[in-house]
Amino acid sequence: MNYLFGVDIGGTTVKIGLVSLEGKIVDKFEIKTNTDNNGDSILVDIRDAIYDYLNKNNISHQEVLGIGFGVPGPVCNNVVNRCVNLGWPVKDVKKEFLQLLDWVPCVLCANDANVAALGEMSACTLDVNSAVMFTLGTGVGGGIILNRKILDGANGAAGELGHLKLDRVHNFTCGCGLTGCLETVASATGVVRLAKKYLETRQSVLSDVEDLSCKVIFDAAKAGDQLAIDVANELGDYIALAASIVAATVDPELFIIGGGVSKAGTYLLDIIKEKYQKYAFRPVKDTPFVLASLGNDAGMLGAALLAKPLN
Amino acid sequence: MNYLFGVDIGGTTVKIGLVSLEGKIVDKFEIKTNTDNNGDSILVDIRDAIYDYLNKNNISHQEVLGIGFGVPGPVCNNVVNRCVNLGWPVKDVKKEFLQLLDWVPCVLCANDANVAALGEMSACTLDVNSAVMFTLGTGVGGGIILNRKILDGANGAAGELGHLKLDRVHNFTCGCGLTGCLETVASATGVVRLAKKYLETRQSVLSDVEDLSCKVIFDAAKAGDQLAIDVANELGDYIALAASIVAATVDPELFIIGGGVSKAGTYLLDIIKEKYQKYAFRPVKDTPFVLASLGNDAGMLGAALLAKPLN
């Protein structure tokens, strides 16, 4: 059998998946991310874990055709440019990993949100060559796939959709230091921020909730609470506006909505789709939206597919 | 000698350029665009004009390595999808032209704003592989070049930057039927629209001008008229905001500002560059901006380069 490894490096764990050439995750395991000494041992630990796994499972080197990496930072041509969560400075992941393990035919590296988009696109039932994914988590991430390839951009900043400056009403300050970024209003924290702002002047079932969360707000919206409904609609409106802008820029075949916020499911998706009709330029009105389906496996799968040999 | 032809098809004239493989326009001529019968004769007229030109100039067929077309409508894979100005319905330009003239090794077709971006990028002194051009004319057009190739998108709508919904203050109605599009405020007509709105309540040297135009407004701004300065700043602000959004989406190496409005020159460019610093996400802060340099020749040159054989 031939396999790929997909390695999704996060700040606390490294998720490693054994993936078939058909794009199915055959097996998966995790190791801890050791961020000591600027994350110096991370790639060595991954190499060792892969060797271990191959030995225990009687898989030979020859069966491994590629290893792909997803990392939480900007990546250009397989080079990571400062990855705060890992402690990495500029790091040529492809080159360094091939020095540790030189028998793999293909080693490639990309940003984690971008490989997740690649993974989700491949898992989608629609047969498309291009897609844009919005990952609505603590922040808002994004990934752009064109011609089945990740777009990384001149500075590794392509698909940084959380930093589209689309809000000129609230002007909340973003972690990036600027104001009005999409993620200040359309992330799990953004939705809580919006709810809290409205709760200052309006009554709602949320008024007495101590630990407001995205889930609590969406549950209240689904149960008919008007303030929660307004917040859900506003989040959906910003995502729809962002999608209309991305559509007039790269015009993908498909939009994918993922991340923790997307657990609100079709309730959220329907809002986004309805609002999108209000903003979308005629030629892109019919672009479909789907929910992400892979959850935490998307990064592993996409990282593996990144390193898949061309036919 | 080997040559390319670049054909820029407009609603009134077809501009045809003879271009060297090094990307220099060697000669150029024009024919009228005959839009009778749904523009049925346009490609035949172009074929005849090219034959005529080759005969008169003693250039043999073998010297022509490619013919590229730029057309004023959405194009996907060389197929034009309704081109109102020419009367064209869906038209496979590559296929139809090759039926008229079958000895050319390469015939390709793309949207006119996109080929103009390709032309301007090639003429720029900076050595880049990706660029985004804003064409600020009667409307706002755009073109996105990635990896030296035009991005056309799933519906031929990639780079339709005039329809980014970025204005939620004025909400002028756009020709596309929606409101808030970039071109309602950041085009030659947009700048006049803004000035007229402010002239309703403010005094300015423009108050007594009968035929307000973009040029008159920028001249007044350069001469120190406060209302005109405010309008110029507002236009620059919208372009800068749009560029920051495009940068966080495709992250090009270069922005090019072209079209009639760009005749305001470095005065406008400096405003855009300054405002861009306010909106740009850190990794893309240093992306350079240049003014387009080719004027009406950009489309011809870009169309020719589209059909340039790969080395």
Coordinates of C-alpha atoms in Angstrom, one line a residue:
Chain A
M1 CA 0.0 0.0 0.0
N2 CA 1.0 3.6 -0.5
Y3 CA 0.4 6.3 2.0
L4 CA 0.9 9.9 2.9
F5 CA 1.4 11.5 6.3
G6 CA -0.5 14.7 7.2
V7 CA 1.0 16.6 10.1
D8 CA -1.0 19.3 11.7
I9 CA 1.2 21.2 14.1
G10 CA -0.6 23.1 16.8
G11 CA 0.6 25.0 19.9
T12 CA -0.2 22.1 22.3
T13 CA -0.4 18.9 20.2
V14 CA 0.8 17.7 16.8
K15 CA -1.8 15.6 15.0
I16 CA -0.4 13.1 12.6
G17 CA -2.6 11.2 10.2
L18 CA -1.8 8.2 7.9
V19 CA -3.7 9.0 4.7
S20 CA -4.4 6.8 1.7
L21 CA -3.7 8.2 -1.8
E22 CA -7.5 8.3 -2.3
G23 CA -7.6 10.9 0.5
K24 CA -9.0 8.8 3.4
I25 CA -7.5 9.0 6.9
V26 CA -6.5 5.4 7.7
D27 CA -5.2 6.0 11.1
K28 CA -4.2 8.9 13.3
F29 CA -2.2 9.7 16.5
E30 CA -0.9 12.7 18.5
I31 CA 2.2 13.8 20.2
K32 CA 2.8 16.8 22.4
T33 CA 4.2 20.0 20.9
N34 CA 7.4 20.8 22.7
T35 CA 7.8 24.6 22.4
D36 CA 11.0 24.8 24.6
N37 CA 14.1 26.3 23.0
N38 CA 12.1 28.1 20.2
G39 CA 10.4 24.8 19.3
D40 CA 13.7 23.3 18.2
S41 CA 12.8 19.7 18.8
I42 CA 9.3 19.8 17.1
L43 CA 10.5 18.5 13.8
V44 CA 12.8 15.9 15.4
D45 CA 9.9 14.7 17.6
I46 CA 7.7 14.3 14.5
R47 CA 10.4 12.4 12.7
D48 CA 10.8 10.0 15.7
A49 CA 7.0 9.5 16.0
I50 CA 6.7 8.7 12.4
Y51 CA 9.6 6.1 12.6
D52 CA 8.0 4.6 15.7
Y53 CA 4.6 4.3 14.0
L54 CA 6.1 2.8 10.8
N55 CA 8.0 0.2 12.9
K56 CA 5.1 -0.8 15.1
N57 CA 2.8 -1.1 12.1
N58 CA 5.2 -2.8 9.7
I59 CA 5.0 -0.1 7.1
S60 CA 8.1 0.3 5.0
H61 CA 9.7 3.6 4.0
Q62 CA 8.9 2.8 0.3
E63 CA 5.2 2.9 1.1
V64 CA 5.3 6.6 2.2
L65 CA 5.1 8.8 -0.8
G66 CA 4.8 12.2 0.9
I67 CA 4.6 14.1 4.2
G68 CA 2.8 17.4 4.4
F69 CA 2.8 19.9 7.2
G70 CA 0.2 22.5 8.4
V71 CA 1.6 25.2 10.7
P72 CA -0.1 28.0 12.6
G73 CA 1.7 30.9 10.9
P74 CA 2.3 32.5 7.5
V75 CA 4.1 30.2 5.0
C76 CA 5.6 31.1 1.7
N77 CA 7.1 28.4 -0.5
N78 CA 7.4 26.0 2.5
V79 CA 9.2 28.5 4.6
V80 CA 7.4 29.6 7.8
N81 CA 7.8 33.2 8.7
R82 CA 7.6 33.5 12.5
C83 CA 5.2 31.2 14.2
V84 CA 4.5 32.6 17.7
N85 CA 2.6 29.6 19.0
L86 CA 5.5 27.2 18.3
G87 CA 8.3 29.6 19.1
W88 CA 9.6 29.3 15.6
P89 CA 11.5 32.2 13.9
V90 CA 11.9 32.0 10.1
K91 CA 12.1 28.2 9.4
D92 CA 12.4 26.3 6.1
V93 CA 10.3 23.3 7.2
K94 CA 10.8 21.4 3.9
K95 CA 14.5 21.7 4.0
E96 CA 14.9 21.0 7.7
F97 CA 12.7 18.0 7.7
L98 CA 14.4 16.5 4.7
Q99 CA 17.6 16.8 6.5
L100 CA 16.1 14.7 9.3
L101 CA 14.4 12.1 7.1
D102 CA 15.8 12.1 3.5
W103 CA 13.9 9.2 2.0
V104 CA 10.5 10.8 1.5
P105 CA 9.9 11.7 -2.1
C106 CA 7.8 14.8 -1.3
V107 CA 7.8 17.1 1.8
L108 CA 5.7 20.3 1.7
C109 CA 4.4 22.8 4.2
A110 CA 1.6 25.4 4.3
N111 CA -0.4 27.4 6.7
D112 CA -2.8 25.4 8.9
A113 CA -6.0 27.2 7.8
N114 CA -5.0 26.7 4.2
V115 CA -4.4 23.0 4.5
A116 CA -7.7 22.7 6.4
A117 CA -9.4 24.3 3.4
L118 CA -7.7 21.8 1.1
G119 CA -8.8 18.9 3.3
E120 CA -12.4 20.1 3.5
M121 CA -12.6 20.8 -0.3
S122 CA -11.4 17.2 -1.0
A123 CA -14.0 15.8 1.5
C124 CA -16.9 17.8 -0.1
T125 CA -19.3 15.9 -2.2
L126 CA -19.2 18.6 -4.9
D127 CA -16.5 18.1 -7.5
V128 CA -14.7 21.4 -7.5
N129 CA -11.2 22.7 -8.3
S130 CA -11.5 25.9 -6.3
A131 CA -12.9 26.8 -2.9
V132 CA -12.7 29.4 -0.2
M133 CA -13.1 28.4 3.5
F134 CA -14.0 30.6 6.4
T135 CA -12.9 29.1 9.7
L136 CA -15.0 30.7 12.4
G137 CA -13.2 29.9 15.6
T138 CA -11.7 32.0 18.4
G139 CA -10.7 34.2 15.5
V140 CA -11.5 33.9 11.8
G141 CA -9.1 32.1 9.6
G142 CA -9.4 31.5 5.9
G143 CA -8.0 29.4 3.1
I144 CA -8.1 29.8 -0.6
I145 CA -7.7 26.9 -3.0
L146 CA -7.4 27.7 -6.7
N147 CA -6.8 25.0 -9.3
R148 CA -6.6 22.5 -6.4
K149 CA -3.6 24.3 -5.0
I150 CA -3.3 26.5 -1.9
L151 CA -2.8 30.2 -2.6
D152 CA -0.2 31.4 -0.1
G153 CA 0.6 34.9 -1.5
A154 CA 3.7 37.0 -1.7
N155 CA 3.9 37.3 2.2
G156 CA 2.1 34.1 3.2
A157 CA -0.9 36.3 3.9
A158 CA -3.3 35.1 1.2
G159 CA -6.6 33.9 2.7
E160 CA -6.2 35.9 5.9
L161 CA -9.9 36.6 5.8
G162 CA -10.2 37.4 9.5
H163 CA -8.5 40.6 8.8
L164 CA -10.8 41.9 6.0
K165 CA -11.8 45.4 7.3
L166 CA -15.5 45.2 6.8
D167 CA -17.0 46.6 10.0
R168 CA -17.3 50.4 10.2
V169 CA -20.1 50.3 12.8
H170 CA -18.6 48.9 15.9
N171 CA -14.9 49.4 15.2
F172 CA -13.8 46.9 17.8
T173 CA -10.0 46.6 18.1
C174 CA -8.6 43.4 16.7
G175 CA -5.7 41.3 18.0
C176 CA -3.7 42.6 15.0
G177 CA -3.9 46.1 16.4
L178 CA -6.2 47.5 13.8
T179 CA -10.0 48.0 14.0
G180 CA -13.0 46.7 12.1
C181 CA -11.5 43.3 11.2
L182 CA -14.0 40.6 10.3
E183 CA -12.9 38.4 13.2
T184 CA -13.8 41.1 15.7
V185 CA -17.5 40.5 14.9
A186 CA -17.7 37.2 13.1
S187 CA -15.8 34.8 15.4
A188 CA -16.8 32.9 18.5
T189 CA -15.4 35.8 20.6
G190 CA -16.9 38.4 18.2
V191 CA -20.4 37.0 18.6
V192 CA -20.0 37.3 22.4
R193 CA -18.7 40.8 22.0
L194 CA -21.7 41.8 19.9
A195 CA -24.2 40.2 22.4
K196 CA -22.6 41.9 25.4
K197 CA -22.8 45.3 23.6
Y198 CA -26.5 44.8 22.9
L199 CA -27.2 43.5 26.4
E200 CA -26.1 46.9 27.8
T201 CA -29.3 48.4 26.5
R202 CA -31.7 45.5 25.8
Q203 CA -33.3 42.7 27.7
S204 CA -32.9 39.0 26.6
V205 CA -32.8 35.5 28.1
L206 CA -29.1 36.1 27.9
S207 CA -29.2 38.9 30.4
D208 CA -28.8 36.6 33.3
V209 CA -26.2 34.2 31.8
E210 CA -22.9 34.5 33.5
D211 CA -20.6 32.8 31.0
L212 CA -21.8 33.9 27.6
S213 CA -20.5 31.7 24.8
C214 CA -21.1 31.4 21.1
K215 CA -23.1 28.1 21.7
V216 CA -25.3 29.7 24.4
I217 CA -26.1 32.6 22.0
F218 CA -26.9 30.4 19.1
D219 CA -29.1 28.1 21.3
A220 CA -31.0 31.2 22.4
A221 CA -31.4 32.4 18.9
K222 CA -32.8 29.0 17.8
A223 CA -35.2 29.2 20.8
G224 CA -36.5 32.5 19.6
D225 CA -34.7 35.1 21.7
Q226 CA -34.8 38.3 19.7
L227 CA -31.4 39.8 20.8
A228 CA -29.7 36.4 20.1
I229 CA -31.4 36.3 16.7
D230 CA -30.2 39.8 15.9
V231 CA -26.6 38.8 16.9
A232 CA -26.7 35.6 14.8
N233 CA -28.1 37.6 11.8
E234 CA -25.4 40.2 12.2
L235 CA -22.6 37.6 12.3
G236 CA -24.2 35.9 9.2
D237 CA -24.4 39.3 7.5
Y238 CA -20.7 40.0 7.9
I239 CA -19.7 36.5 6.6
A240 CA -22.0 37.0 3.7
L241 CA -20.6 40.4 2.9
A242 CA -17.0 39.0 3.2
A243 CA -18.0 36.1 0.9
S244 CA -19.4 38.5 -1.7
I245 CA -16.2 40.4 -1.6
V246 CA -14.1 37.3 -1.9
A247 CA -16.3 36.2 -4.8
A248 CA -15.7 39.4 -6.7
T249 CA -12.0 38.9 -6.1
V250 CA -11.2 35.2 -6.7
D251 CA -14.6 33.9 -7.7
P252 CA -14.3 30.4 -6.3
E253 CA -16.6 27.5 -7.1
L254 CA -17.5 26.9 -3.5
F255 CA -17.6 28.4 -0.1
I256 CA -17.0 26.3 3.0
I257 CA -17.9 27.4 6.5
G258 CA -16.0 25.7 9.3
G259 CA -14.6 26.2 12.8
G260 CA -16.4 26.0 16.2
V261 CA -19.0 28.7 15.3
S262 CA -20.2 26.5 12.4
K263 CA -21.5 24.0 14.9
A264 CA -24.6 26.2 14.8
G265 CA -25.1 24.2 11.6
T266 CA -27.8 24.8 9.0
Y267 CA -29.3 27.6 11.1
L268 CA -26.2 29.7 10.6
L269 CA -25.6 28.5 7.0
D270 CA -29.1 29.5 6.0
I271 CA -28.6 33.0 7.4
I272 CA -25.3 33.3 5.5
K273 CA -26.9 32.1 2.2
E274 CA -29.8 34.4 2.5
K275 CA -27.7 37.5 3.2
Y276 CA -25.2 36.5 0.5
Q277 CA -28.0 37.1 -2.1
K278 CA -28.2 40.7 -0.9
Y279 CA -24.6 41.4 -1.5
A280 CA -23.5 39.1 -4.3
F281 CA -22.7 40.5 -7.8
R282 CA -24.9 38.7 -10.4
P283 CA -22.3 36.4 -11.9
V284 CA -21.4 34.9 -8.5
K285 CA -24.9 34.7 -7.0
D286 CA -25.2 30.9 -7.4
T287 CA -21.9 30.0 -5.7
P288 CA -22.8 27.2 -3.2
F289 CA -22.1 27.3 0.5
V290 CA -21.5 24.1 2.5
L291 CA -20.6 23.4 6.1
A292 CA -17.2 21.9 6.9
S293 CA -17.5 18.2 7.7
L294 CA -14.1 17.0 9.0
G295 CA -13.7 19.0 12.2
N296 CA -10.2 18.6 13.7
D297 CA -9.2 16.1 11.0
A298 CA -9.3 18.7 8.2
G299 CA -5.7 19.9 8.8
M300 CA -4.2 16.5 8.8
L301 CA -6.0 15.4 5.7
G302 CA -5.2 18.7 3.9
A303 CA -1.6 18.5 4.9
A304 CA -1.3 15.0 3.5
L305 CA -3.0 16.0 0.2
L306 CA -0.5 18.9 -0.1
A307 CA 2.2 16.2 -0.4
K308 CA 0.3 13.9 -2.7
P309 CA 2.3 13.2 -5.8
L310 CA 0.7 14.3 -9.1
N311 CA -0.5 11.6 -11.3
Chain B
M1 CA 11.4 37.6 -36.5
N2 CA 8.7 36.1 -34.4
Y3 CA 5.7 38.1 -33.3
L4 CA 2.5 38.0 -31.3
F5 CA -0.7 39.9 -32.0
G6 CA -2.6 41.5 -29.2
V7 CA -6.3 42.3 -30.0
D8 CA -8.2 44.6 -27.6
I9 CA -11.8 44.5 -28.7
G10 CA -13.8 47.5 -27.5
G11 CA -17.4 48.6 -28.2
T12 CA -16.4 51.1 -30.9
T13 CA -12.9 50.1 -32.1
V14 CA -10.7 47.0 -32.1
K15 CA -7.1 47.8 -31.3
I16 CA -4.6 45.4 -32.8
G17 CA -0.9 45.4 -31.8
L18 CA 2.1 43.6 -33.3
V19 CA 4.2 42.7 -30.3
S20 CA 7.7 41.2 -30.1
L21 CA 8.3 38.1 -27.9
E22 CA 10.2 40.5 -25.6
G23 CA 6.9 42.2 -24.9
K24 CA 7.4 45.4 -26.9
I25 CA 4.6 46.9 -29.1
V26 CA 6.3 47.0 -32.6
D27 CA 3.3 48.5 -34.5
K28 CA -0.4 49.0 -33.9
F29 CA -3.6 49.7 -35.9
E30 CA -7.3 49.9 -35.4
I31 CA -10.5 48.8 -37.1
K32 CA -14.1 49.6 -36.3
T33 CA -16.1 47.3 -34.2
N34 CA -19.1 46.2 -36.2
T35 CA -21.8 45.2 -33.6
D36 CA -24.5 44.5 -36.2
N37 CA -26.1 41.0 -36.1
N38 CA -24.9 40.4 -32.6
G39 CA -21.3 41.3 -33.5
D40 CA -21.2 38.3 -35.9
S41 CA -18.5 39.8 -38.1
I42 CA -16.1 41.0 -35.5
L43 CA -13.8 38.0 -35.5
V44 CA -14.0 37.8 -39.3
D45 CA -13.1 41.5 -39.6
I46 CA -10.1 40.9 -37.2
R47 CA -8.9 38.0 -39.3
D48 CA -9.1 40.0 -42.5
A49 CA -7.3 43.0 -40.9
I50 CA -4.5 40.7 -39.7
Y51 CA -4.2 39.1 -43.2
D52 CA -4.1 42.5 -44.7
Y53 CA -1.4 43.7 -42.3
L54 CA 0.8 40.7 -42.8
N55 CA 0.6 41.0 -46.6
K56 CA 1.4 44.7 -46.6
N57 CA 4.3 44.3 -44.3
N58 CA 5.7 41.1 -45.8
I59 CA 5.4 39.1 -42.6
S60 CA 4.8 35.4 -43.1
H61 CA 2.4 33.2 -41.1
Q62 CA 5.3 31.3 -39.6
E63 CA 6.5 34.5 -37.8
V64 CA 3.2 34.8 -35.8
L65 CA 3.4 32.5 -32.8
G66 CA 0.2 33.6 -31.0
I67 CA -2.9 35.8 -31.0
G68 CA -4.5 36.9 -27.8
F69 CA -7.8 38.7 -27.3
G70 CA -9.1 41.0 -24.6
V71 CA -12.9 41.4 -24.5
P72 CA -15.2 43.6 -22.4
G73 CA -17.1 40.8 -20.6
P74 CA -16.7 37.9 -18.3
V75 CA -14.4 35.1 -19.8
C76 CA -13.8 31.6 -18.5
N77 CA -11.4 29.3 -20.3
N78 CA -11.5 31.4 -23.4
V79 CA -15.3 31.4 -23.6
V80 CA -17.0 34.8 -23.3
N81 CA -20.2 34.8 -21.4
R82 CA -22.4 37.5 -22.8
C83 CA -20.7 40.7 -23.9
V84 CA -23.3 43.4 -24.0
N85 CA -21.1 46.0 -25.7
L86 CA -20.3 43.7 -28.6
G87 CA -23.7 42.0 -28.9
W88 CA -22.1 38.7 -28.2
P89 CA -24.0 35.9 -26.5
V90 CA -21.9 33.0 -25.1
K91 CA -19.0 32.7 -27.6
D92 CA -16.0 30.4 -27.7
V93 CA -13.5 33.0 -29.0
K94 CA -10.6 30.6 -29.2
K95 CA -12.5 27.9 -31.1
E96 CA -14.3 30.3 -33.5
F97 CA -11.1 32.2 -34.3
L98 CA -9.2 29.1 -35.0
Q99 CA -11.9 28.0 -37.4
L100 CA -11.2 31.3 -39.3
L101 CA -7.5 31.1 -39.1
D102 CA -6.1 27.7 -38.3
W103 CA -2.4 28.2 -38.7
V104 CA -1.7 30.1 -35.4
P105 CA 0.0 27.9 -32.8
C106 CA -1.8 29.7 -29.9
V107 CA -5.1 31.6 -29.6
L108 CA -6.3 32.7 -26.2
C109 CA -8.9 35.1 -24.8
A110 CA -9.5 36.8 -21.5
N111 CA -11.3 39.8 -20.0
D112 CA -10.0 43.2 -21.1
A113 CA -9.3 44.5 -17.6
N114 CA -7.5 41.3 -16.8
V115 CA -5.3 41.5 -20.0
A116 CA -4.6 45.1 -19.2
A117 CA -3.3 44.1 -15.8
L118 CA -1.1 41.5 -17.4
G119 CA 0.2 44.1 -19.8
E120 CA 0.9 46.7 -17.1
M121 CA 2.6 44.1 -14.9
S122 CA 5.0 43.2 -17.7
A123 CA 5.8 46.8 -18.3
C124 CA 6.5 47.6 -14.7
T125 CA 10.1 48.1 -13.7
L126 CA 9.6 45.8 -10.6
D127 CA 10.2 42.1 -11.3
V128 CA 7.1 40.5 -9.9
N129 CA 5.1 37.4 -10.6
S130 CA 1.8 38.6 -9.1
A131 CA 0.0 41.9 -9.2
V132 CA -3.5 43.4 -8.8
M133 CA -4.6 46.3 -10.9
F134 CA -7.4 48.7 -10.2
T135 CA -8.6 50.5 -13.3
L136 CA -10.3 53.7 -12.2
G137 CA -12.3 54.8 -15.3
T138 CA -16.0 55.5 -15.8
G139 CA -16.4 52.4 -13.6
V140 CA -13.8 50.5 -11.6
G141 CA -12.3 47.5 -13.3
G142 CA -9.8 45.1 -11.9
G143 CA -7.4 42.4 -12.9
I144 CA -5.6 39.8 -10.8
I145 CA -2.4 38.2 -12.0
L146 CA -1.0 35.2 -10.0
N147 CA 2.1 33.3 -11.0
R148 CA 2.1 35.4 -14.2
K149 CA -1.3 34.1 -15.2
I150 CA -4.7 35.8 -15.2
L151 CA -7.1 34.7 -12.6
D152 CA -10.5 34.4 -14.3
G153 CA -12.5 32.5 -11.6
A154 CA -15.3 30.0 -11.8
N155 CA -17.7 32.5 -13.5
G156 CA -15.2 34.8 -15.1
A157 CA -15.9 37.2 -12.2
A158 CA -12.5 37.2 -10.5
G159 CA -11.0 40.7 -10.3
E160 CA -14.3 42.4 -10.5
L161 CA -13.0 44.9 -8.0
G162 CA -15.5 47.6 -8.9
H163 CA -18.2 45.5 -7.2
L164 CA -16.6 45.1 -3.8
K165 CA -19.3 46.3 -1.4
L166 CA -17.2 48.7 0.7
D167 CA -19.4 51.7 1.1
R168 CA -22.0 51.7 3.8
V169 CA -22.1 55.5 4.2
H170 CA -23.5 56.8 0.9
N171 CA -25.0 53.7 -0.5
F172 CA -25.3 55.0 -4.0
T173 CA -26.9 52.5 -6.4
C174 CA -24.5 50.9 -8.8
G175 CA -25.1 50.0 -12.5
C176 CA -25.1 46.3 -11.3
G177 CA -28.3 47.0 -9.4
L178 CA -26.8 46.7 -5.9
T179 CA -25.6 49.5 -3.6
G180 CA -22.3 50.4 -2.0
C181 CA -20.1 49.1 -4.8
L182 CA -16.5 50.5 -4.9
E183 CA -17.2 51.9 -8.4
T184 CA -20.0 54.1 -7.1
V185 CA -17.5 56.2 -5.1
A186 CA -14.1 55.5 -6.5
S187 CA -14.5 55.9 -10.3
A188 CA -14.5 59.0 -12.5
T189 CA -18.3 59.2 -12.1
G190 CA -18.0 58.3 -8.4
V191 CA -15.8 61.2 -7.6
V192 CA -18.2 63.6 -9.4
R193 CA -21.1 62.0 -7.5
L194 CA -19.3 62.6 -4.2
A195 CA -18.4 66.2 -5.1
K196 CA -22.0 67.0 -6.0
K197 CA -23.3 65.5 -2.8
Y198 CA -21.0 67.7 -0.7
L199 CA -21.7 70.8 -2.9
E200 CA -25.3 70.7 -1.7
T201 CA -24.2 71.9 1.7
R202 CA -20.7 73.3 1.3
Q203 CA -19.0 76.1 -0.7
S204 CA -16.1 75.5 -3.0
V205 CA -14.4 76.8 -6.1
L206 CA -16.4 73.9 -7.7
S207 CA -19.7 75.5 -6.8
D208 CA -19.8 77.5 -10.0
V209 CA -18.5 74.8 -12.3
E210 CA -21.1 73.7 -14.8
D211 CA -19.6 70.5 -16.1
L212 CA -17.9 68.9 -13.1
S213 CA -15.4 66.2 -14.1
C214 CA -12.9 64.1 -12.3
K215 CA -10.0 66.2 -13.8
V216 CA -11.6 69.5 -12.6
I217 CA -12.0 68.1 -9.1
F218 CA -8.4 66.8 -8.9
D219 CA -7.1 70.1 -10.3
A220 CA -9.1 72.0 -7.6
A221 CA -7.8 69.6 -4.9
K222 CA -4.2 70.2 -6.1
A223 CA -4.9 74.0 -6.0
G224 CA -6.0 73.7 -2.4
D225 CA -9.8 73.7 -2.5
Q226 CA -10.9 72.0 0.7
L227 CA -14.0 70.3 -0.6
A228 CA -12.1 68.9 -3.6
I229 CA -9.3 67.7 -1.2
D230 CA -11.9 65.9 0.9
V231 CA -13.3 64.2 -2.1
A232 CA -9.9 63.1 -3.4
N233 CA -9.0 61.8 0.1
E234 CA -12.3 59.9 0.2
L235 CA -11.7 58.3 -3.1
G236 CA -8.1 57.4 -2.1
D237 CA -9.5 56.0 1.2
Y238 CA -11.9 53.6 -0.6
I239 CA -9.2 52.4 -2.9
A240 CA -6.8 51.9 0.0
L241 CA -9.5 50.0 1.9
A242 CA -10.1 47.8 -1.2
A243 CA -6.4 47.2 -1.6
S244 CA -6.0 46.1 2.0
I245 CA -8.9 43.7 1.6
V246 CA -7.4 42.3 -1.7
A247 CA -4.1 42.0 0.1
A248 CA -5.5 39.9 2.9
T249 CA -7.2 37.8 0.2
V250 CA -4.7 37.2 -2.6
D251 CA -1.6 39.0 -1.2
P252 CA -0.1 40.1 -4.5
E253 CA 3.5 41.5 -4.8
L254 CA 2.3 44.7 -6.4
F255 CA -0.7 47.0 -6.8
I256 CA -1.1 49.0 -10.0
I257 CA -3.4 52.0 -10.2
G258 CA -4.6 52.7 -13.8
G259 CA -7.5 54.2 -15.7
G260 CA -8.5 57.8 -16.4
V261 CA -8.7 58.8 -12.7
S262 CA -5.0 57.8 -12.3
K263 CA -4.0 60.7 -14.5
A264 CA -4.2 62.6 -11.2
G265 CA -0.8 61.0 -10.8
T266 CA 1.4 60.9 -7.8
Y267 CA -1.0 63.2 -6.0
L268 CA -3.6 60.4 -6.0
L269 CA -1.0 57.6 -5.5
D270 CA 0.4 59.3 -2.4
I271 CA -3.1 59.5 -0.8
I272 CA -3.8 55.8 -1.6
K273 CA -0.4 54.8 -0.1
E274 CA -0.9 56.8 3.0
K275 CA -4.4 55.5 3.6
Y276 CA -3.3 52.0 2.9
Q277 CA -1.0 52.1 5.9
K278 CA -4.1 52.7 8.1
Y279 CA -5.9 49.6 6.8
A280 CA -3.2 47.0 5.8
F281 CA -2.6 44.0 8.0
R282 CA 1.0 43.9 9.1
P283 CA 2.4 41.2 6.7
V284 CA 1.2 43.1 3.7
K285 CA 2.0 46.7 4.8
D286 CA 5.0 47.0 2.4
T287 CA 3.3 45.9 -0.8
P288 CA 4.2 48.6 -3.3
F289 CA 1.8 50.7 -5.4
V290 CA 2.7 52.0 -8.9
L291 CA 0.8 54.0 -11.5
A292 CA -0.1 52.3 -14.7
S293 CA 2.2 53.4 -17.5
L294 CA 0.8 52.1 -20.8
G295 CA -2.5 53.9 -21.1
N296 CA -4.6 52.5 -23.9
D297 CA -1.9 50.1 -25.0
A298 CA -2.1 48.0 -21.9
G299 CA -4.9 45.8 -23.3
M300 CA -3.1 45.1 -26.6
L301 CA 0.1 44.2 -24.9
G302 CA -1.5 42.1 -22.3
A303 CA -3.6 40.2 -24.8
A304 CA -0.5 39.5 -26.8
L305 CA 1.4 38.3 -23.8
L306 CA -1.5 36.0 -22.9
A307 CA -0.7 34.1 -26.2
K308 CA 3.0 34.1 -25.7
P309 CA 4.4 30.5 -25.9
L310 CA 6.0 29.2 -22.8
N311 CA 9.8 28.8 -23.0

